[in-house]
Every structure is written in C-alpha cells, then in structure tokens.
PDB file of C-alpha atoms in Angstrom:
ATOM      1  CA  ALA A 658     157.864 -17.328   9.217  1.00 41.00           C
ATOM      2  CA  SER A 659     156.330 -16.984  12.620  1.00 44.00           C
ATOM      3  CA  LYS A 660     153.649 -19.013  14.360  1.00 46.00           C
ATOM      4  CA  ALA A 661     151.160 -16.622  12.836  1.00 44.00           C
ATOM      5  CA  ALA A 662     152.523 -17.444   9.378  1.00 56.00           C
ATOM      6  CA  GLY A 663     152.226 -21.165  10.041  1.00 66.00           C
ATOM      7  CA  LYS A 664     155.693 -22.133  11.265  1.00 86.00           C
ATOM      8  CA  LEU A 665     155.109 -24.660  14.010  1.00 92.00           C
ATOM      9  CA  THR A 666     158.673 -25.808  14.620  1.00 94.00           C
ATOM     10  CA  THR A 667     162.248 -24.887  13.792  1.00 94.00           C
ATOM     11  CA  GLY A 668     163.068 -28.557  13.348  1.00 94.00           C
ATOM     12  CA  LEU A 669     165.976 -28.019  15.755  1.00 94.00           C
ATOM     13  CA  THR A 670     165.870 -29.749  19.130  1.00 94.00           C
ATOM     14  CA  GLY A 671     165.531 -27.258  21.958  1.00 94.00           C
ATOM     15  CA  LEU A 672     164.985 -24.233  19.711  1.00 95.00           C
ATOM     16  CA  ALA A 673     161.403 -23.025  19.803  1.00 95.00           C
ATOM     17  CA  VAL A 674     159.726 -20.853  17.189  1.00 95.00           C
ATOM     18  CA  ASN A 675     160.070 -17.141  17.960  1.00 95.00           C
ATOM     19  CA  SER A 676     156.757 -15.449  17.207  1.00 93.00           C
ATOM     20  CA  THR A 677     158.234 -11.935  17.508  1.00 96.00           C
ATOM     21  CA  PRO A 678     161.753 -12.089  16.042  1.00 97.00           C
ATOM     22  CA  HIS A 679     161.815  -8.450  14.908  1.00 97.00           C
ATOM     23  CA  ILE A 680     161.101  -7.269  18.465  1.00 98.00           C
ATOM     24  CA  SER A 681     163.617  -9.711  19.958  1.00 98.00           C
ATOM     25  CA  LEU A 682     166.398  -8.790  17.538  1.00 98.00           C
ATOM     26  CA  THR A 683     165.810  -5.043  17.810  1.00 98.00           C
ATOM     27  CA  ALA A 684     166.054  -5.189  21.612  1.00 98.00           C
ATOM     28  CA  LEU A 685     169.160  -7.404  21.563  1.00 98.00           C
ATOM     29  CA  TYR A 686     170.944  -5.349  18.919  1.00 98.00           C
ATOM     30  CA  ASP A 687     170.116  -2.063  20.689  1.00 98.00           C
ATOM     31  CA  ARG A 688     171.524  -3.384  23.988  1.00 98.00           C
ATOM     32  CA  THR A 689     174.635  -4.709  22.247  1.00 98.00           C
ATOM     33  CA  LEU A 690     175.270  -1.354  20.565  1.00 98.00           C
ATOM     34  CA  LYS A 691     174.958   0.443  23.923  1.00 98.00           C
ATOM     35  CA  LEU A 692     177.578  -1.871  25.437  1.00 98.00           C
ATOM     36  CA  LEU A 693     179.875  -1.491  22.441  1.00 98.00           C
ATOM     37  CA  ALA A 694     179.658   2.296  22.768  1.00 98.00           C
ATOM     38  CA  ARG A 695     181.275   1.967  26.206  1.00 98.00           C
ATOM     39  CA  MET A 696     184.386   0.400  24.654  1.00 98.00           C
ATOM     40  CA  PRO A 697     187.250   2.410  23.151  1.00 98.00           C
ATOM     41  CA  ALA A 698     186.471   3.490  19.582  1.00 98.00           C
ATOM     42  CA  ASP A 699     189.687   1.873  18.328  1.00 97.00           C
ATOM     43  CA  ALA A 700     188.980  -1.548  19.926  1.00 97.00           C
ATOM     44  CA  LYS A 701     188.892  -4.103  17.101  1.00 96.00           C
ATOM     45  CA  TYR A 702     186.086  -6.104  18.729  1.00 97.00           C
ATOM     46  CA  ARG A 703     183.945  -2.969  18.962  1.00 98.00           C
ATOM     47  CA  GLN A 704     184.623  -1.985  15.349  1.00 98.00           C
ATOM     48  CA  SER A 705     183.897  -5.434  13.907  1.00 98.00           C
ATOM     49  CA  THR A 706     180.871  -6.179  16.041  1.00 98.00           C
ATOM     50  CA  GLU A 707     179.342  -2.722  15.599  1.00 98.00           C
ATOM     51  CA  ALA A 708     179.528  -3.083  11.825  1.00 98.00           C
ATOM     52  CA  ILE A 709     177.778  -6.473  11.871  1.00 98.00           C
ATOM     53  CA  VAL A 710     175.143  -5.457  14.429  1.00 98.00           C
ATOM     54  CA  LYS A 711     174.309  -2.202  12.620  1.00 98.00           C
ATOM     55  CA  GLU A 712     174.002  -4.054   9.308  1.00 98.00           C
ATOM     56  CA  ARG A 713     171.702  -6.665  10.832  1.00 98.00           C
ATOM     57  CA  LEU A 714     169.628  -4.069  12.691  1.00 98.00           C
ATOM     58  CA  ALA A 715     169.125  -2.188   9.431  1.00 98.00           C
ATOM     59  CA  ALA A 716     167.992  -5.441   7.816  1.00 98.00           C
ATOM     60  CA  VAL A 717     165.557  -6.128  10.669  1.00 98.00           C
ATOM     61  CA  ASN A 718     164.146  -2.591  10.394  1.00 98.00           C
ATOM     62  CA  SER A 719     163.757  -2.698   6.617  1.00 98.00           C
ATOM     63  CA  GLU A 720     162.628  -6.292   5.931  1.00 97.00           C
ATOM     64  CA  PRO A 721     159.285  -7.304   7.456  1.00 96.00           C
ATOM     65  CA  ASP A 722     159.195 -10.712   5.707  1.00 96.00           C
ATOM     66  CA  ILE A 723     160.915 -13.318   7.890  1.00 96.00           C
ATOM     67  CA  SER A 724     162.041 -15.648   5.109  1.00 94.00           C
ATOM     68  CA  ARG A 725     163.576 -12.758   3.147  1.00 97.00           C
ATOM     69  CA  LEU A 726     165.210 -11.487   6.345  1.00 97.00           C
ATOM     70  CA  GLU A 727     166.684 -14.948   6.961  1.00 97.00           C
ATOM     71  CA  LYS A 728     168.120 -14.986   3.441  1.00 97.00           C
ATOM     72  CA  ARG A 729     169.490 -11.463   3.814  1.00 97.00           C
ATOM     73  CA  ILE A 730     171.257 -12.216   7.109  1.00 98.00           C
ATOM     74  CA  ASN A 731     172.254 -15.672   5.831  1.00 97.00           C
ATOM     75  CA  CYS A 732     172.970 -17.257   9.233  1.00 97.00           C
ATOM     76  CA  GLY A 733     170.251 -19.875   9.528  1.00 96.00           C
ATOM     77  CA  GLN A 734     166.681 -19.631  10.711  1.00 97.00           C
ATOM     78  CA  ILE A 735     165.636 -16.418  12.410  1.00 97.00           C
ATOM     79  CA  GLU A 736     165.519 -18.248  15.754  1.00 97.00           C
ATOM     80  CA  GLU A 737     169.204 -19.123  15.295  1.00 97.00           C
ATOM     81  CA  VAL A 738     169.942 -15.467  14.530  1.00 98.00           C
ATOM     82  CA  VAL A 739     168.182 -14.468  17.774  1.00 98.00           C
ATOM     83  CA  GLN A 740     170.284 -17.024  19.648  1.00 98.00           C
ATOM     84  CA  GLN A 741     173.449 -15.618  18.049  1.00 98.00           C
ATOM     85  CA  ALA A 742     172.406 -12.090  19.056  1.00 98.00           C
ATOM     86  CA  GLU A 743     171.857 -13.238  22.661  1.00 98.00           C
ATOM     87  CA  ARG A 744     175.312 -14.804  22.735  1.00 98.00           C
ATOM     88  CA  GLU A 745     176.943 -11.713  21.209  1.00 98.00           C
ATOM     89  CA  LEU A 746     175.306  -9.538  23.862  1.00 98.00           C
ATOM     90  CA  GLN A 747     176.779 -11.788  26.568  1.00 98.00           C
ATOM     91  CA  LEU A 748     180.188 -11.696  24.901  1.00 98.00           C
ATOM     92  CA  ALA A 749     180.062  -7.882  24.757  1.00 98.00           C
ATOM     93  CA  ARG A 750     179.320  -7.852  28.507  1.00 98.00           C
ATOM     94  CA  ASN A 751     182.322 -10.128  29.066  1.00 98.00           C
ATOM     95  CA  PHE A 752     184.573  -7.943  26.926  1.00 98.00           C
ATOM     96  CA  LEU A 753     183.628  -4.910  29.043  1.00 97.00           C
ATOM     97  CA  ALA A 754     184.715  -6.836  32.125  1.00 97.00           C
ATOM     98  CA  TRP A 755     187.854  -8.332  30.530  1.00 97.00           C
ATOM     99  CA  LYS A 756     189.024  -5.096  28.834  1.00 96.00           C
ATOM    100  CA  PRO A 757     191.231  -6.870  26.267  1.00 94.00           C
ATOM    101  CA  TRP A 758     192.178  -3.501  24.752  1.00 95.00           C
ATOM    102  CA  GLU A 759     194.206  -2.593  27.831  1.00 95.00           C
ATOM    103  CA  PRO A 760     197.962  -3.283  27.837  1.00 92.00           C
ATOM    104  CA  LEU A 761     199.228  -6.574  29.261  1.00 87.00           C
ATOM    105  CA  ILE A 762     200.063  -6.439  32.965  1.00 89.00           C
ATOM    106  CA  GLY A 763     203.380  -8.136  32.233  1.00 89.00           C
ATOM    107  CA  GLN A 764     205.634  -9.114  29.369  1.00 89.00           C
ATOM    108  CA  ALA A 765     204.246 -11.929  27.202  1.00 87.00           C
ATOM    109  CA  PRO A 766     206.399 -15.082  27.140  1.00 89.00           C
ATOM    110  CA  PRO A 767     208.676 -15.504  24.102  1.00 89.00           C
ATOM    111  CA  ASN A 768     206.837 -16.990  21.090  1.00 88.00           C
ATOM    112  CA  GLN A 769     203.465 -16.391  22.790  1.00 87.00           C
ATOM    113  CA  TRP A 770     201.828 -15.505  19.475  1.00 82.00           C
ATOM    114  CA  LYS A 771     203.923 -17.710  17.157  1.00 88.00           C
ATOM    115  CA  TRP A 772     202.147 -20.595  15.453  1.00 88.00           C
ATOM    116  CA  PRO A 773     203.131 -23.232  14.652  1.00 85.00           C
ATOM    117  CA  LEU A 774     205.977 -23.524  17.131  1.00 71.00           C
TER     118      LEU A 774
END
C-alpha cells in the first residue's frame, strides 16, 4: 500500500511511507548484486546474500500489489524491507573493504572459535 493506495503512515516512528517501493527495491537490489559479483564466487556471504537478493528481486518484479509483496517477502512492511535492503547494501560495501574471505594475517589464538569456553 502506497500513499496512492491510501497508506498515510507506517505506524513506526521515524519510518515514512515509501510511495515507490518497487523502484527503491529494484535499485537497491541491483546495486547489491553488482557489489556481490565483485566478491569471490565461493565466499559464503556472497552465496547467501545473492540467493536472498535474487529471490526478493524476482518477487518485486513479479508482484505489483504491495500487500501481497509484503506477505511474500515476510519481513514486515515494505518500508522495513527497503530499510533492510539499504543496510544490506552498506554491509556488502563493508565486506568488499574487509575481505573476510582472505586468509588470516596471523595464527588465530587457541580456542578462538570455541564456545562455550
């Protein structure tokens, strides 16, 4: 539901109604996919995030009705989904800078990955 469809508020403080969520999501998902393509194909973050983003982009492209799209994605109101997409794009940028797929520069301390200690 957009402003045009009568949605005046999200009911969430600080989160305004997005009147063009399909356009917003398409742009965000396209940019995220371009960043992911610059990561190694075997990087787990790339594989997981690509699968989710491609699935959501397909939903955006095939479902014009906002309320049905919200139900299909199942992650809150469409404005929340846009916010999630913005944050994922920023995280993908960070991952490109961090390069977590590269080997450690030194030996990890003993029990580094053991939990609980």
